[in-house]
mmCIF file of N, CA and C in Angstrom:
data_model
loop_
_atom_site.group_PDB
_atom_site.id
_atom_site.type_symbol
_atom_site.label_atom_id
_atom_site.label_comp_id
_atom_site.label_asym_id
_atom_site.label_seq_id
_atom_site.Cartn_x
_atom_site.Cartn_y
_atom_site.Cartn_z
ATOM 1 N N ALA A 1 49.114 67.679 79.345
ATOM 2 C CA ALA A 1 48.640 66.502 78.903
ATOM 3 C C ALA A 1 47.251 66.257 79.277
ATOM 4 N N THR A 2 46.536 65.504 78.500
ATOM 5 C CA THR A 2 44.961 65.416 79.037
ATOM 6 C C THR A 2 44.945 64.113 79.672
ATOM 7 N N SER A 3 44.013 63.905 80.704
ATOM 8 C CA SER A 3 43.670 62.673 81.272
ATOM 9 C C SER A 3 42.699 62.063 80.619
ATOM 10 N N SER A 4 42.668 60.539 80.812
ATOM 11 C CA SER A 4 41.706 59.830 80.032
ATOM 12 C C SER A 4 40.213 60.158 80.419
ATOM 13 N N ALA A 5 40.094 60.736 81.576
ATOM 14 C CA ALA A 5 38.586 61.202 82.023
ATOM 15 C C ALA A 5 38.015 62.408 81.269
ATOM 16 N N GLU A 6 39.035 63.257 80.548
ATOM 17 C CA GLU A 6 38.715 64.533 79.994
ATOM 18 C C GLU A 6 38.088 64.133 78.475
ATOM 19 N N PRO A 7 37.043 64.979 78.311
ATOM 20 C CA PRO A 7 36.434 64.492 76.908
ATOM 21 C C PRO A 7 37.447 64.882 75.775
ATOM 22 N N ILE A 8 37.375 64.084 74.704
ATOM 23 C CA ILE A 8 38.150 64.467 73.495
ATOM 24 C C ILE A 8 37.616 65.779 72.871
ATOM 25 N N TRP A 9 36.210 65.703 72.538
ATOM 26 C CA TRP A 9 35.685 66.652 71.851
ATOM 27 C C TRP A 9 35.313 67.853 72.746
ATOM 28 N N ASP A 10 35.677 68.929 72.567
ATOM 29 C CA ASP A 10 35.290 70.158 73.308
ATOM 30 C C ASP A 10 34.231 70.881 72.657
ATOM 31 N N GLY A 11 32.885 71.006 72.771
ATOM 32 C CA GLY A 11 32.012 71.607 71.989
ATOM 33 C C GLY A 11 31.760 73.130 72.371
ATOM 34 N N SER A 12 32.479 73.493 73.540
ATOM 35 C CA SER A 12 32.475 74.937 73.849
ATOM 36 C C SER A 12 33.273 75.700 73.119
ATOM 37 N N SER A 13 34.102 75.502 72.428
ATOM 38 C CA SER A 13 35.090 76.236 71.641
ATOM 39 C C SER A 13 34.435 76.693 70.334
ATOM 40 N N LEU A 14 34.997 77.653 69.594
ATOM 41 C CA LEU A 14 34.458 78.248 68.347
ATOM 42 C C LEU A 14 34.207 77.023 67.296
ATOM 43 N N LEU A 15 35.376 76.346 67.331
ATOM 44 C CA LEU A 15 35.510 75.296 66.060
ATOM 45 C C LEU A 15 34.552 73.974 66.465
ATOM 46 N N GLY A 16 34.496 73.956 67.884
ATOM 47 C CA GLY A 16 33.575 72.754 68.436
ATOM 48 C C GLY A 16 32.001 73.261 68.258
ATOM 49 N N ARG A 17 31.699 74.448 67.979
ATOM 50 C CA ARG A 17 30.369 75.030 67.655
ATOM 51 C C ARG A 17 29.984 74.998 66.237
ATOM 52 N N LEU A 18 31.130 75.088 65.409
ATOM 53 C CA LEU A 18 30.918 75.018 63.951
ATOM 54 C C LEU A 18 30.938 73.895 63.169
ATOM 55 N N VAL A 19 31.651 72.902 63.821
ATOM 56 C CA VAL A 19 32.011 71.473 62.922
ATOM 57 C C VAL A 19 31.196 70.474 63.867
ATOM 58 N N PRO A 20 30.525 69.592 63.106
ATOM 59 C CA PRO A 20 29.816 68.430 63.870
ATOM 60 C C PRO A 20 30.826 67.628 64.815
ATOM 61 N N PRO A 21 30.222 66.840 65.597
ATOM 62 C CA PRO A 21 31.142 65.940 66.359
ATOM 63 C C PRO A 21 32.092 64.977 65.533
ATOM 64 N N PRO A 22 33.014 64.395 65.834
ATOM 65 C CA PRO A 22 33.828 63.602 64.985
ATOM 66 C C PRO A 22 33.167 62.410 64.302
ATOM 67 N N PRO A 23 32.334 61.716 64.880
ATOM 68 C CA PRO A 23 31.777 60.501 63.984
ATOM 69 C C PRO A 23 30.846 61.138 62.741
ATOM 70 N N GLU A 24 30.027 62.052 63.103
ATOM 71 C CA GLU A 24 29.559 62.655 61.841
ATOM 72 C C GLU A 24 30.310 63.278 60.933
ATOM 73 N N ASP A 25 31.293 64.130 61.400
ATOM 74 C CA ASP A 25 32.201 64.640 60.420
ATOM 75 C C ASP A 25 32.984 63.723 59.712
ATOM 76 N N GLN A 26 33.472 62.547 60.310
ATOM 77 C CA GLN A 26 34.247 61.483 59.590
ATOM 78 C C GLN A 26 33.484 61.031 58.415
ATOM 79 N N PHE A 27 32.037 60.542 58.816
ATOM 80 C CA PHE A 27 31.106 60.126 57.882
ATOM 81 C C PHE A 27 30.841 60.887 56.875
ATOM 82 N N ILE A 28 30.534 62.239 57.040
ATOM 83 C CA ILE A 28 30.257 63.313 55.977
ATOM 84 C C ILE A 28 31.427 63.478 55.085
ATOM 85 N N MET A 29 32.859 63.559 55.631
ATOM 86 C CA MET A 29 34.078 63.723 54.675
ATOM 87 C C MET A 29 34.010 62.456 54.032
ATOM 88 N N THR A 30 33.834 61.275 54.422
ATOM 89 C CA THR A 30 34.099 60.080 53.677
ATOM 90 C C THR A 30 33.023 60.016 52.389
ATOM 91 N N GLY A 31 31.910 60.283 52.800
ATOM 92 C CA GLY A 31 30.869 60.540 51.727
ATOM 93 C C GLY A 31 31.157 61.653 50.719
ATOM 94 N N ASP A 32 31.548 62.653 51.014
ATOM 95 C CA ASP A 32 31.937 63.754 50.092
ATOM 96 C C ASP A 32 33.289 63.324 49.186
ATOM 97 N N ILE A 33 34.084 62.769 49.661
ATOM 98 C CA ILE A 33 35.210 62.192 48.902
ATOM 99 C C ILE A 33 34.811 61.198 47.967
ATOM 100 N N CYS A 34 34.034 60.345 48.352
ATOM 101 C CA CYS A 34 33.338 59.205 47.472
ATOM 102 C C CYS A 34 32.624 59.845 46.402
ATOM 103 N N VAL A 35 31.697 60.755 46.668
ATOM 104 C CA VAL A 35 30.888 61.419 45.670
ATOM 105 C C VAL A 35 31.801 62.147 44.783
ATOM 106 N N LEU A 36 32.864 62.842 45.217
ATOM 107 C CA LEU A 36 33.541 63.439 44.128
ATOM 108 C C LEU A 36 34.456 62.649 43.357
ATOM 109 N N PHE A 37 35.006 61.395 43.855
ATOM 110 C CA PHE A 37 35.850 60.364 43.108
ATOM 111 C C PHE A 37 34.692 59.729 42.131
ATOM 112 N N PHE A 38 33.413 59.514 42.417
ATOM 113 C CA PHE A 38 32.546 58.780 41.461
ATOM 114 C C PHE A 38 32.180 59.881 40.458
ATOM 115 N N TYR A 39 31.991 61.110 40.654
ATOM 116 C CA TYR A 39 31.719 62.265 39.807
ATOM 117 C C TYR A 39 32.777 62.191 38.629
ATOM 118 N N GLY A 40 33.864 62.294 39.184
ATOM 119 C CA GLY A 40 35.376 62.491 38.385
ATOM 120 C C GLY A 40 35.367 61.414 37.452
ATOM 121 N N PHE A 41 35.063 60.081 37.916
ATOM 122 C CA PHE A 41 35.382 58.792 37.218
ATOM 123 C C PHE A 41 34.199 58.765 35.993
ATOM 124 N N THR A 42 32.960 59.121 36.557
ATOM 125 C CA THR A 42 31.899 58.992 35.517
ATOM 126 C C THR A 42 31.935 60.066 34.362
ATOM 127 N N SER A 43 32.454 61.264 34.753
ATOM 128 C CA SER A 43 32.550 62.344 33.920
ATOM 129 C C SER A 43 33.558 61.922 32.853
ATOM 130 N N HIS A 44 34.805 61.482 33.322
ATOM 131 C CA HIS A 44 35.859 61.256 32.336
ATOM 132 C C HIS A 44 35.252 59.847 31.606
ATOM 133 N N SER A 45 34.634 58.839 32.055
ATOM 134 C CA SER A 45 34.298 57.788 31.403
ATOM 135 C C SER A 45 33.295 58.030 30.114
ATOM 136 N N LEU A 46 32.361 58.894 30.556
ATOM 137 C CA LEU A 46 31.356 59.350 29.538
ATOM 138 C C LEU A 46 32.009 60.213 28.427
ATOM 139 N N ASN A 47 33.054 61.009 28.954
ATOM 140 C CA ASN A 47 33.422 61.925 27.813
ATOM 141 C C ASN A 47 34.302 61.018 26.934
ATOM 142 N N ASP A 48 35.244 60.072 27.518
ATOM 143 C CA ASP A 48 35.848 59.204 26.632
ATOM 144 C C ASP A 48 35.050 58.277 25.836
ATOM 145 N N PHE A 49 33.804 57.859 26.250
ATOM 146 C CA PHE A 49 32.851 57.154 25.561
ATOM 147 C C PHE A 49 32.602 58.018 24.171
ATOM 148 N N ILE A 50 32.021 59.180 24.564
ATOM 149 C CA ILE A 50 31.474 59.919 23.459
ATOM 150 C C ILE A 50 32.494 60.302 22.429
ATOM 151 N N VAL A 51 33.668 60.799 22.886
ATOM 152 C CA VAL A 51 34.509 61.133 22.081
ATOM 153 C C VAL A 51 35.019 59.885 21.127
ATOM 154 N N ASN A 52 35.419 58.869 21.913
ATOM 155 C CA ASN A 52 35.816 57.620 21.035
ATOM 156 C C ASN A 52 34.602 57.158 20.073
ATOM 157 N N SER A 53 33.378 57.396 20.340
ATOM 158 C CA SER A 53 32.391 56.816 19.580
ATOM 159 C C SER A 53 32.224 57.609 18.267
ATOM 160 N N VAL A 54 32.461 59.047 18.415
ATOM 161 C CA VAL A 54 32.414 59.997 17.252
ATOM 162 C C VAL A 54 33.619 59.691 16.347
ATOM 163 N N LEU A 55 34.791 59.596 16.902
ATOM 164 C CA LEU A 55 35.970 59.530 16.183
ATOM 165 C C LEU A 55 36.054 58.350 15.483
ATOM 166 N N GLN A 56 35.474 57.257 15.874
ATOM 167 C CA GLN A 56 35.570 55.790 15.148
ATOM 168 C C GLN A 56 34.473 55.769 14.201
ATOM 169 N N ARG A 57 33.698 56.824 13.951
ATOM 170 C CA ARG A 57 32.673 56.550 12.710
ATOM 171 C C ARG A 57 33.470 56.827 11.445
ATOM 172 N N SER A 58 33.066 55.793 10.791
ATOM 173 C CA SER A 58 33.594 55.836 9.171
ATOM 174 C C SER A 58 33.187 56.718 8.217
ATOM 175 N N ASP A 59 31.961 57.445 8.670
ATOM 176 C CA ASP A 59 31.233 58.308 7.553
ATOM 177 C C ASP A 59 31.641 59.686 7.858
ATOM 178 N N MET A 60 32.609 60.072 8.923
ATOM 179 C CA MET A 60 33.037 61.189 9.206
ATOM 180 C C MET A 60 34.419 61.395 9.017
ATOM 181 N N THR A 61 34.992 62.548 8.601
ATOM 182 C CA THR A 61 36.378 62.980 8.590
ATOM 183 C C THR A 61 36.693 63.477 9.935
ATOM 184 N N ILE A 62 38.049 63.723 10.232
ATOM 185 C CA ILE A 62 38.510 64.068 11.619
ATOM 186 C C ILE A 62 37.859 65.519 11.622
ATOM 187 N N PRO A 63 37.947 66.401 10.705
ATOM 188 C CA PRO A 63 37.608 67.949 10.921
ATOM 189 C C PRO A 63 36.012 67.874 11.239
ATOM 190 N N GLN A 64 35.204 66.926 10.605
ATOM 191 C CA GLN A 64 33.533 66.878 10.767
ATOM 192 C C GLN A 64 33.646 66.508 12.174
ATOM 193 N N ALA A 65 34.310 65.291 12.532
ATOM 194 C CA ALA A 65 34.157 64.816 13.936
ATOM 195 C C ALA A 65 34.448 65.878 15.061
ATOM 196 N N VAL A 66 35.521 66.841 14.676
ATOM 197 C CA VAL A 66 35.969 67.704 15.761
ATOM 198 C C VAL A 66 34.725 68.813 15.846
ATOM 199 N N ARG A 67 34.245 69.341 14.595
ATOM 200 C CA ARG A 67 33.191 70.124 14.506
ATOM 201 C C ARG A 67 31.897 69.775 15.255
ATOM 202 N N SER A 68 31.854 68.400 15.177
ATOM 203 C CA SER A 68 30.425 67.791 15.899
ATOM 204 C C SER A 68 30.719 67.732 17.407
ATOM 205 N N LEU A 69 31.961 67.656 17.868
ATOM 206 C CA LEU A 69 32.411 67.658 19.362
ATOM 207 C C LEU A 69 32.381 68.970 19.983
ATOM 208 N N ASP A 70 32.843 69.983 18.990
ATOM 209 C CA ASP A 70 33.069 71.367 19.434
ATOM 210 C C ASP A 70 32.532 72.282 18.341
ATOM 211 N N PRO A 71 31.043 72.383 18.401
ATOM 212 C CA PRO A 71 30.356 73.203 17.389
ATOM 213 C C PRO A 71 30.602 74.786 17.342
ATOM 214 N N ALA A 72 31.127 75.138 18.455
ATOM 215 C CA ALA A 72 31.334 76.500 18.734
ATOM 216 C C ALA A 72 32.658 77.000 18.236
ATOM 217 N N GLY A 73 33.786 75.970 18.268
ATOM 218 C CA GLY A 73 35.240 76.140 17.931
ATOM 219 C C GLY A 73 35.772 76.549 19.202
ATOM 220 N N ASP A 74 35.377 76.515 20.407
ATOM 221 C CA ASP A 74 35.997 77.195 21.595
ATOM 222 C C ASP A 74 37.104 76.595 21.929
ATOM 223 N N PHE A 75 37.317 75.138 21.614
ATOM 224 C CA PHE A 75 38.551 74.369 22.072
ATOM 225 C C PHE A 75 39.529 74.085 21.220
ATOM 226 N N VAL A 76 38.809 73.776 19.880
ATOM 227 C CA VAL A 76 39.826 73.383 18.713
ATOM 228 C C VAL A 76 39.449 74.406 17.569
ATOM 229 N N ASN A 77 40.621 74.905 17.196
ATOM 230 C CA ASN A 77 40.572 75.812 16.207
ATOM 231 C C ASN A 77 41.172 75.206 14.958
ATOM 232 N N LEU A 78 40.141 74.971 13.901
ATOM 233 C CA LEU A 78 40.556 74.099 12.723
ATOM 234 C C LEU A 78 41.200 74.998 11.633
ATOM 235 N N GLN A 79 41.124 76.437 11.879
ATOM 236 C CA GLN A 79 41.563 77.279 10.776
ATOM 237 C C GLN A 79 43.177 77.469 10.755
ATOM 238 N N HIS A 80 43.702 77.328 11.980
ATOM 239 C CA HIS A 80 45.027 77.492 12.071
ATOM 240 C C HIS A 80 45.980 76.326 12.548
ATOM 241 N N LEU A 81 46.840 75.709 12.061
ATOM 242 C CA LEU A 81 47.472 74.557 12.720
ATOM 243 C C LEU A 81 48.429 75.160 13.848
ATOM 244 N N PRO A 82 48.891 74.282 14.816
ATOM 245 C CA PRO A 82 49.663 74.475 15.762
ATOM 246 C C PRO A 82 51.095 74.800 15.088
ATOM 247 N N VAL A 83 52.072 75.457 16.073
ATOM 248 C CA VAL A 83 53.293 75.819 15.573
ATOM 249 C C VAL A 83 54.279 74.420 15.192
ATOM 250 N N TRP A 84 53.757 73.299 15.686
ATOM 251 C CA TRP A 84 54.538 72.084 15.808
ATOM 252 C C TRP A 84 54.109 71.184 14.592
ATOM 253 N N VAL A 85 53.170 71.532 13.913
ATOM 254 C CA VAL A 85 52.672 70.944 12.756
ATOM 255 C C VAL A 85 53.657 71.385 11.495
ATOM 256 N N PRO A 86 54.142 70.541 10.804
ATOM 257 C CA PRO A 86 54.819 71.007 9.599
ATOM 258 C C PRO A 86 53.946 71.525 8.429
ATOM 259 N N PRO A 87 54.227 72.663 7.764
ATOM 260 C CA PRO A 87 53.337 73.114 6.807
ATOM 261 C C PRO A 87 52.824 72.275 5.638
ATOM 262 N N GLN A 88 53.825 71.340 5.326
ATOM 263 C CA GLN A 88 53.429 70.386 4.271
ATOM 264 C C GLN A 88 52.254 69.437 4.601
ATOM 265 N N ASN A 89 51.922 69.182 5.850
ATOM 266 C CA ASN A 89 51.038 68.412 6.397
ATOM 267 C C ASN A 89 49.625 68.961 6.809
ATOM 268 N N GLN A 90 49.351 69.952 6.165
ATOM 269 C CA GLN A 90 47.940 70.759 6.536
ATOM 270 C C GLN A 90 46.979 70.172 6.021
ATOM 271 N N LEU A 91 46.070 69.969 6.829
ATOM 272 C CA LEU A 91 44.689 69.518 6.199
ATOM 273 C C LEU A 91 43.693 70.373 5.564
ATOM 274 N N VAL A 92 43.101 69.881 4.525
ATOM 275 C CA VAL A 92 42.147 70.671 3.901
ATOM 276 C C VAL A 92 40.798 70.826 4.661
ATOM 277 N N VAL A 93 40.428 71.975 5.254
ATOM 278 C CA VAL A 93 39.323 72.019 6.084
ATOM 279 C C VAL A 93 37.981 72.496 5.272
#
């Protein structure tokens, strides 16, 4: 058991030399978590905005919109339909 006179933070241990003292550590971790949340939120929001704006254009078909969002065809393959799409519903690309 530790007495109230002993310091809580022991800077002489290996962990104590590698990690900043608790107030700074808590401040840094809080900032890191907030920045990660902000990055994730803005990334998803911008992605949704761009995809929705392209898909809502009336002058583009769905395959054209997919090509404009994925010009290299890395994520969506328009040449082959997935197995769960019935063959009578194939799109002419």
